[in-house]
Amino acid sequence: MRFHSPQKLKTIADLIGSKFVGPEDFEVLGSNEIHMVKPGEIVFVNHPKYYDKALNSAATIILIDKEVDCPEGKALLVSDDPFRDFNKINTHFTRIYNFTEELHDAEIGEGTRIHSSAVIGNNVKIGKNTLIFPNVVIGDRTVIGDNVIIQSNTVLGGDAFYYRKLNGNFDRLISVGNVVIENNVEIGNGCTIDRGVTDSTVVGEGSVLDNQIQIGHDTIIGKKCLIASQVGIAGCCVIGDEVTLWGQVGIASGNKIESGSVLLGKTGVNRDLEKGTYIGMFAEDFKTYLKKEVKLRNLK
């Protein structure tokens, strides 16, 4: 998430009541999650196991729960609860409406048709000649391109599934990102696409989604992908161009699928995959799987 204008390190420290390490006027451009963070942005870390990853990431400002050696050219915000203060920063710069207030500020292109039962959030942009079916819900800040079809009961821009355990309860990381649907995308009935925590969840140009598909926060779907029913893709995944995912494929968080790959029905993914055709609970190469099956059947 980029702030509307650059901020100073001291301004952010004062906002959350934290110590800081670095010049008072050190420039802060925004905030982001570790998988998506860019130079000039804040990332948070609240466990020693991940200190090195955060300190050595692209982030320029690290919101951390212990004062450590600060890498050259970076700054620290030292907080007793980085998770809480990350939420505080994000919601200070991005207002959360959750359909409690209607600004009626949607930008809708020529030729677009939206059924009267659809619900449109605030700061939404919809392109030309797009068709939105009954009971579709489009959350705040969603961007939809031209010639898009969104069928009934689909929800774009729901909250990310991102929690921590705190005092025996689950505490949500508040989602201030959005969903971007590029041109010529078709989305079936009953799909759910979560908005990014601090960035965008993207469905690339020309991709086609069947019914009842779940796409997690900050995931990037490439161009001209074909995704069949009941596929579940966790957060922060990157799916290349022209990838085919058949029914009930499941992809764990943070994995990458190379362009041109095909994942057959019920394939499970727990690692990055190079271009190929895969099957099975642990995404086995399809030709290797067939050879193994032949050997097993020939056993006497």
PDB file of N, CA, C and O in Angstrom, residues 35-89:
ATOM      1  N   HIS A  35       5.918 -10.693   1.513  1.00  0.00           N
ATOM      2  CA  HIS A  35       5.985 -11.289   0.181  1.00  0.00           C
ATOM      3  C   HIS A  35       5.931 -10.246  -0.932  1.00  0.00           C
ATOM      4  O   HIS A  35       6.356 -10.514  -2.055  1.00  0.00           O
ATOM      5  N   MET A  36       5.410  -9.059  -0.604  1.00  0.00           N
ATOM      6  CA  MET A  36       5.127  -8.068  -1.639  1.00  0.00           C
ATOM      7  C   MET A  36       5.906  -6.768  -1.463  1.00  0.00           C
ATOM      8  O   MET A  36       5.806  -5.870  -2.293  1.00  0.00           O
ATOM      9  N   VAL A  37       6.671  -6.646  -0.395  1.00  0.00           N
ATOM     10  CA  VAL A  37       7.229  -5.349   0.012  1.00  0.00           C
ATOM     11  C   VAL A  37       8.217  -4.796  -1.011  1.00  0.00           C
ATOM     12  O   VAL A  37       8.945  -5.545  -1.683  1.00  0.00           O
ATOM     13  N   LYS A  38       8.231  -3.457  -1.125  1.00  0.00           N
ATOM     14  CA  LYS A  38       9.092  -2.756  -2.083  1.00  0.00           C
ATOM     15  C   LYS A  38       9.905  -1.690  -1.361  1.00  0.00           C
ATOM     16  O   LYS A  38       9.571  -1.309  -0.231  1.00  0.00           O
ATOM     17  N   PRO A  39      10.972  -1.206  -1.979  1.00  0.00           N
ATOM     18  CA  PRO A  39      11.762  -0.135  -1.354  1.00  0.00           C
ATOM     19  C   PRO A  39      10.898   1.067  -0.986  1.00  0.00           C
ATOM     20  O   PRO A  39       9.990   1.443  -1.735  1.00  0.00           O
ATOM     21  N   GLY A  40      11.183   1.637   0.172  1.00  0.00           N
ATOM     22  CA  GLY A  40      10.425   2.774   0.659  1.00  0.00           C
ATOM     23  C   GLY A  40       9.257   2.395   1.547  1.00  0.00           C
ATOM     24  O   GLY A  40       8.607   3.269   2.129  1.00  0.00           O
ATOM     25  N   GLU A  41       8.982   1.088   1.676  1.00  0.00           N
ATOM     26  CA  GLU A  41       7.817   0.633   2.417  1.00  0.00           C
ATOM     27  C   GLU A  41       8.200   0.007   3.760  1.00  0.00           C
ATOM     28  O   GLU A  41       9.331  -0.446   3.960  1.00  0.00           O
ATOM     29  N   ILE A  42       7.213  -0.034   4.657  1.00  0.00           N
ATOM     30  CA  ILE A  42       7.356  -0.664   5.973  1.00  0.00           C
ATOM     31  C   ILE A  42       6.953  -2.130   5.868  1.00  0.00           C
ATOM     32  O   ILE A  42       5.941  -2.468   5.246  1.00  0.00           O
ATOM     33  N   VAL A  43       7.723  -2.998   6.501  1.00  0.00           N
ATOM     34  CA  VAL A  43       7.312  -4.378   6.712  1.00  0.00           C
ATOM     35  C   VAL A  43       7.383  -4.651   8.216  1.00  0.00           C
ATOM     36  O   VAL A  43       8.210  -4.062   8.915  1.00  0.00           O
ATOM     37  N   PHE A  44       6.517  -5.516   8.727  1.00  0.00           N
ATOM     38  CA  PHE A  44       6.568  -5.808  10.158  1.00  0.00           C
ATOM     39  C   PHE A  44       7.117  -7.213  10.405  1.00  0.00           C
ATOM     40  O   PHE A  44       6.946  -8.123   9.592  1.00  0.00           O
ATOM     41  N   VAL A  45       7.757  -7.387  11.556  1.00  0.00           N
ATOM     42  CA  VAL A  45       8.244  -8.700  11.976  1.00  0.00           C
ATOM     43  C   VAL A  45       8.163  -8.758  13.495  1.00  0.00           C
ATOM     44  O   VAL A  45       8.520  -7.814  14.184  1.00  0.00           O
ATOM     45  N   ASN A  46       7.650  -9.876  14.007  1.00  0.00           N
ATOM     46  CA  ASN A  46       7.459 -10.001  15.449  1.00  0.00           C
ATOM     47  C   ASN A  46       7.945 -11.340  16.011  1.00  0.00           C
ATOM     48  O   ASN A  46       7.477 -11.798  17.045  1.00  0.00           O
ATOM     49  N   HIS A  47       8.907 -11.959  15.300  1.00  0.00           N
ATOM     50  CA  HIS A  47       9.469 -13.227  15.769  1.00  0.00           C
ATOM     51  C   HIS A  47      10.932 -13.304  15.318  1.00  0.00           C
ATOM     52  O   HIS A  47      11.228 -13.063  14.148  1.00  0.00           O
ATOM     53  N   PRO A  48      11.846 -13.652  16.251  1.00  0.00           N
ATOM     54  CA  PRO A  48      13.277 -13.718  15.892  1.00  0.00           C
ATOM     55  C   PRO A  48      13.577 -14.613  14.692  1.00  0.00           C
ATOM     56  O   PRO A  48      14.532 -14.368  13.955  1.00  0.00           O
ATOM     57  N   LYS A  49      12.745 -15.641  14.492  1.00  0.00           N
ATOM     58  CA  LYS A  49      12.951 -16.556  13.371  1.00  0.00           C
ATOM     59  C   LYS A  49      12.949 -15.829  12.035  1.00  0.00           C
ATOM     60  O   LYS A  49      13.606 -16.256  11.072  1.00  0.00           O
ATOM     61  N   TYR A  50      12.210 -14.698  11.963  1.00  0.00           N
ATOM     62  CA  TYR A  50      12.038 -13.985  10.695  1.00  0.00           C
ATOM     63  C   TYR A  50      12.760 -12.644  10.650  1.00  0.00           C
ATOM     64  O   TYR A  50      12.583 -11.877   9.698  1.00  0.00           O
ATOM     65  N   TYR A  51      13.564 -12.350  11.675  1.00  0.00           N
ATOM     66  CA  TYR A  51      14.274 -11.065  11.692  1.00  0.00           C
ATOM     67  C   TYR A  51      15.127 -10.880  10.439  1.00  0.00           C
ATOM     68  O   TYR A  51      15.063  -9.848   9.767  1.00  0.00           O
ATOM     69  N   ASP A  52      15.967 -11.873  10.133  1.00  0.00           N
ATOM     70  CA  ASP A  52      16.880 -11.739   8.996  1.00  0.00           C
ATOM     71  C   ASP A  52      16.128 -11.553   7.686  1.00  0.00           C
ATOM     72  O   ASP A  52      16.518 -10.740   6.833  1.00  0.00           O
ATOM     73  N   LYS A  53      15.052 -12.305   7.530  1.00  0.00           N
ATOM     74  CA  LYS A  53      14.264 -12.194   6.295  1.00  0.00           C
ATOM     75  C   LYS A  53      13.714 -10.785   6.130  1.00  0.00           C
ATOM     76  O   LYS A  53      13.775 -10.199   5.037  1.00  0.00           O
ATOM     77  N   ALA A  54      13.199 -10.210   7.212  1.00  0.00           N
ATOM     78  CA  ALA A  54      12.636  -8.859   7.142  1.00  0.00           C
ATOM     79  C   ALA A  54      13.724  -7.816   6.940  1.00  0.00           C
ATOM     80  O   ALA A  54      13.596  -6.918   6.107  1.00  0.00           O
ATOM     81  N   LEU A  55      14.819  -7.939   7.702  1.00  0.00           N
ATOM     82  CA  LEU A  55      15.898  -6.952   7.617  1.00  0.00           C
ATOM     83  C   LEU A  55      16.578  -6.962   6.259  1.00  0.00           C
ATOM     84  O   LEU A  55      17.065  -5.932   5.791  1.00  0.00           O
ATOM     85  N   ASN A  56      16.612  -8.130   5.617  1.00  0.00           N
ATOM     86  CA  ASN A  56      17.270  -8.255   4.317  1.00  0.00           C
ATOM     87  C   ASN A  56      16.300  -8.203   3.139  1.00  0.00           C
ATOM     88  O   ASN A  56      16.690  -8.426   1.995  1.00  0.00           O
ATOM     89  N   SER A  57      15.037  -7.913   3.422  1.00  0.00           N
ATOM     90  CA  SER A  57      14.035  -7.814   2.359  1.00  0.00           C
ATOM     91  C   SER A  57      14.180  -6.485   1.626  1.00  0.00           C
ATOM     92  O   SER A  57      15.022  -5.647   1.966  1.00  0.00           O
ATOM     93  N   ALA A  58      13.305  -6.278   0.647  1.00  0.00           N
ATOM     94  CA  ALA A  58      13.311  -5.004  -0.090  1.00  0.00           C
ATOM     95  C   ALA A  58      12.807  -3.844   0.764  1.00  0.00           C
ATOM     96  O   ALA A  58      12.981  -2.681   0.379  1.00  0.00           O
ATOM     97  N   ALA A  59      12.206  -4.145   1.906  1.00  0.00           N
ATOM     98  CA  ALA A  59      11.673  -3.092   2.775  1.00  0.00           C
ATOM     99  C   ALA A  59      12.783  -2.139   3.208  1.00  0.00           C
ATOM    100  O   ALA A  59      13.903  -2.555   3.504  1.00  0.00           O
ATOM    101  N   THR A  60      12.444  -0.863   3.280  1.00  0.00           N
ATOM    102  CA  THR A  60      13.386   0.145   3.754  1.00  0.00           C
ATOM    103  C   THR A  60      13.183   0.467   5.224  1.00  0.00           C
ATOM    104  O   THR A  60      14.103   0.915   5.901  1.00  0.00           O
ATOM    105  N   ILE A  61      11.967   0.219   5.725  1.00  0.00           N
ATOM    106  CA  ILE A  61      11.659   0.467   7.130  1.00  0.00           C
ATOM    107  C   ILE A  61      11.130  -0.830   7.734  1.00  0.00           C
ATOM    108  O   ILE A  61      10.194  -1.434   7.193  1.00  0.00           O
ATOM    109  N   ILE A  62      11.721  -1.263   8.841  1.00  0.00           N
ATOM    110  CA  ILE A  62      11.322  -2.512   9.478  1.00  0.00           C
ATOM    111  C   ILE A  62      10.677  -2.196  10.816  1.00  0.00           C
ATOM    112  O   ILE A  62      11.303  -1.598  11.697  1.00  0.00           O
ATOM    113  N   LEU A  63       9.415  -2.579  10.956  1.00  0.00           N
ATOM    114  CA  LEU A  63       8.662  -2.456  12.207  1.00  0.00           C
ATOM    115  C   LEU A  63       8.906  -3.740  12.983  1.00  0.00           C
ATOM    116  O   LEU A  63       8.461  -4.815  12.579  1.00  0.00           O
ATOM    117  N   ILE A  64       9.629  -3.661  14.099  1.00  0.00           N
ATOM    118  CA  ILE A  64      10.182  -4.832  14.765  1.00  0.00           C
ATOM    119  C   ILE A  64       9.980  -4.728  16.266  1.00  0.00           C
ATOM    120  O   ILE A  64       9.829  -3.628  16.807  1.00  0.00           O
ATOM    121  N   ASP A  65       9.969  -5.864  16.952  1.00  0.00           N
ATOM    122  CA  ASP A  65       9.682  -5.874  18.387  1.00  0.00           C
ATOM    123  C   ASP A  65      10.937  -5.850  19.269  1.00  0.00           C
ATOM    124  O   ASP A  65      10.858  -6.039  20.475  1.00  0.00           O
ATOM    125  N   LYS A  66      12.101  -5.615  18.660  1.00  0.00           N
ATOM    126  CA  LYS A  66      13.341  -5.553  19.427  1.00  0.00           C
ATOM    127  C   LYS A  66      14.338  -4.683  18.671  1.00  0.00           C
ATOM    128  O   LYS A  66      14.435  -4.772  17.443  1.00  0.00           O
ATOM    129  N   GLU A  67      15.070  -3.856  19.381  1.00  0.00           N
ATOM    130  CA  GLU A  67      16.068  -3.030  18.712  1.00  0.00           C
ATOM    131  C   GLU A  67      17.261  -3.897  18.330  1.00  0.00           C
ATOM    132  O   GLU A  67      17.874  -4.554  19.172  1.00  0.00           O
ATOM    133  N   VAL A  68      17.580  -3.924  17.052  1.00  0.00           N
ATOM    134  CA  VAL A  68      18.685  -4.718  16.513  1.00  0.00           C
ATOM    135  C   VAL A  68      19.558  -3.802  15.668  1.00  0.00           C
ATOM    136  O   VAL A  68      19.243  -2.625  15.456  1.00  0.00           O
ATOM    137  N   ASP A  69      20.683  -4.343  15.181  1.00  0.00           N
ATOM    138  CA  ASP A  69      21.525  -3.570  14.270  1.00  0.00           C
ATOM    139  C   ASP A  69      20.747  -3.253  13.006  1.00  0.00           C
ATOM    140  O   ASP A  69      20.176  -4.155  12.364  1.00  0.00           O
ATOM    141  N   CYS A  70      20.729  -2.000  12.637  1.00  0.00           N
ATOM    142  CA  CYS A  70      19.943  -1.569  11.477  1.00  0.00           C
ATOM    143  C   CYS A  70      20.813  -1.622  10.225  1.00  0.00           C
ATOM    144  O   CYS A  70      21.902  -1.027  10.190  1.00  0.00           O
ATOM    145  N   PRO A  71      20.365  -2.318   9.179  1.00  0.00           N
ATOM    146  CA  PRO A  71      21.142  -2.354   7.937  1.00  0.00           C
ATOM    147  C   PRO A  71      21.333  -0.951   7.361  1.00  0.00           C
ATOM    148  O   PRO A  71      20.475  -0.073   7.519  1.00  0.00           O
ATOM    149  N   GLU A  72      22.451  -0.761   6.693  1.00  0.00           N
ATOM    150  CA  GLU A  72      22.755   0.535   6.094  1.00  0.00           C
ATOM    151  C   GLU A  72      21.666   0.939   5.096  1.00  0.00           C
ATOM    152  O   GLU A  72      21.200   0.115   4.299  1.00  0.00           O
ATOM    153  N   GLY A  73      21.264   2.182   5.159  1.00  0.00           N
ATOM    154  CA  GLY A  73      20.261   2.696   4.237  1.00  0.00           C
ATOM    155  C   GLY A  73      18.831   2.382   4.623  1.00  0.00           C
ATOM    156  O   GLY A  73      17.902   2.716   3.878  1.00  0.00           O
ATOM    157  N   LYS A  74      18.651   1.771   5.807  1.00  0.00           N
ATOM    158  CA  LYS A  74      17.307   1.427   6.268  1.00  0.00           C
ATOM    159  C   LYS A  74      17.031   2.093   7.607  1.00  0.00           C
ATOM    160  O   LYS A  74      17.897   2.757   8.187  1.00  0.00           O
ATOM    161  N   ALA A  75      15.794   1.917   8.093  1.00  0.00           N
ATOM    162  CA  ALA A  75      15.399   2.477   9.381  1.00  0.00           C
ATOM    163  C   ALA A  75      14.554   1.457  10.130  1.00  0.00           C
ATOM    164  O   ALA A  75      13.978   0.536   9.525  1.00  0.00           O
ATOM    165  N   LEU A  76      14.484   1.623  11.455  1.00  0.00           N
ATOM    166  CA  LEU A  76      13.687   0.738  12.301  1.00  0.00           C
ATOM    167  C   LEU A  76      12.603   1.532  13.016  1.00  0.00           C
ATOM    168  O   LEU A  76      12.811   2.682  13.414  1.00  0.00           O
ATOM    169  N   LEU A  77      11.458   0.875  13.202  1.00  0.00           N
ATOM    170  CA  LEU A  77      10.430   1.311  14.138  1.00  0.00           C
ATOM    171  C   LEU A  77      10.341   0.215  15.188  1.00  0.00           C
ATOM    172  O   LEU A  77      10.013  -0.936  14.854  1.00  0.00           O
ATOM    173  N   VAL A  78      10.656   0.540  16.437  1.00  0.00           N
ATOM    174  CA  VAL A  78      10.753  -0.471  17.493  1.00  0.00           C
ATOM    175  C   VAL A  78       9.478  -0.417  18.334  1.00  0.00           C
ATOM    176  O   VAL A  78       9.215   0.574  19.026  1.00  0.00           O
ATOM    177  N   SER A  79       8.695  -1.484  18.268  1.00  0.00           N
ATOM    178  CA  SER A  79       7.365  -1.527  18.879  1.00  0.00           C
ATOM    179  C   SER A  79       7.237  -2.743  19.783  1.00  0.00           C
ATOM    180  O   SER A  79       7.837  -3.793  19.525  1.00  0.00           O
ATOM    181  N   ASP A  80       6.418  -2.633  20.830  1.00  0.00           N
ATOM    182  CA  ASP A  80       6.157  -3.798  21.677  1.00  0.00           C
ATOM    183  C   ASP A  80       5.164  -4.756  21.016  1.00  0.00           C
ATOM    184  O   ASP A  80       5.019  -5.899  21.451  1.00  0.00           O
ATOM    185  N   ASP A  81       4.484  -4.315  19.942  1.00  0.00           N
ATOM    186  CA  ASP A  81       3.529  -5.173  19.231  1.00  0.00           C
ATOM    187  C   ASP A  81       3.449  -4.741  17.767  1.00  0.00           C
ATOM    188  O   ASP A  81       2.555  -3.979  17.374  1.00  0.00           O
ATOM    189  N   PRO A  82       4.373  -5.214  16.934  1.00  0.00           N
ATOM    190  CA  PRO A  82       4.388  -4.794  15.526  1.00  0.00           C
ATOM    191  C   PRO A  82       3.110  -5.137  14.763  1.00  0.00           C
ATOM    192  O   PRO A  82       2.694  -4.371  13.893  1.00  0.00           O
ATOM    193  N   PHE A  83       2.503  -6.277  15.064  1.00  0.00           N
ATOM    194  CA  PHE A  83       1.267  -6.688  14.391  1.00  0.00           C
ATOM    195  C   PHE A  83       0.180  -5.639  14.621  1.00  0.00           C
ATOM    196  O   PHE A  83      -0.461  -5.156  13.678  1.00  0.00           O
ATOM    197  N   ARG A  84      -0.009  -5.269  15.875  1.00  0.00           N
ATOM    198  CA  ARG A  84      -1.008  -4.249  16.221  1.00  0.00           C
ATOM    199  C   ARG A  84      -0.703  -2.919  15.539  1.00  0.00           C
ATOM    200  O   ARG A  84      -1.592  -2.280  14.947  1.00  0.00           O
ATOM    201  N   ASP A  85       0.557  -2.516  15.574  1.00  0.00           N
ATOM    202  CA  ASP A  85       0.917  -1.208  15.037  1.00  0.00           C
ATOM    203  C   ASP A  85       0.910  -1.179  13.512  1.00  0.00           C
ATOM    204  O   ASP A  85       0.669  -0.127  12.902  1.00  0.00           O
ATOM    205  N   PHE A  86       1.147  -2.325  12.882  1.00  0.00           N
ATOM    206  CA  PHE A  86       1.007  -2.410  11.423  1.00  0.00           C
ATOM    207  C   PHE A  86      -0.446  -2.144  11.036  1.00  0.00           C
ATOM    208  O   PHE A  86      -0.732  -1.383  10.108  1.00  0.00           O
ATOM    209  N   ASN A  87      -1.373  -2.749  11.773  1.00  0.00           N
ATOM    210  CA  ASN A  87      -2.793  -2.465  11.556  1.00  0.00           C
ATOM    211  C   ASN A  87      -3.103  -0.986  11.764  1.00  0.00           C
ATOM    212  O   ASN A  87      -3.874  -0.381  11.003  1.00  0.00           O
ATOM    213  N   LYS A  88      -2.510  -0.402  12.798  1.00  0.00           N
ATOM    214  CA  LYS A  88      -2.785   0.992  13.113  1.00  0.00           C
ATOM    215  C   LYS A  88      -2.309   1.919  11.996  1.00  0.00           C
ATOM    216  O   LYS A  88      -3.014   2.863  11.602  1.00  0.00           O
ATOM    217  N   ILE A  89      -1.123   1.644  11.454  1.00  0.00           N
ATOM    218  CA  ILE A  89      -0.602   2.442  10.342  1.00  0.00           C
ATOM    219  C   ILE A  89      -1.503   2.305   9.122  1.00  0.00           C
ATOM    220  O   ILE A  89      -1.906   3.295   8.501  1.00  0.00           O
TER     221      ILE A  89
END
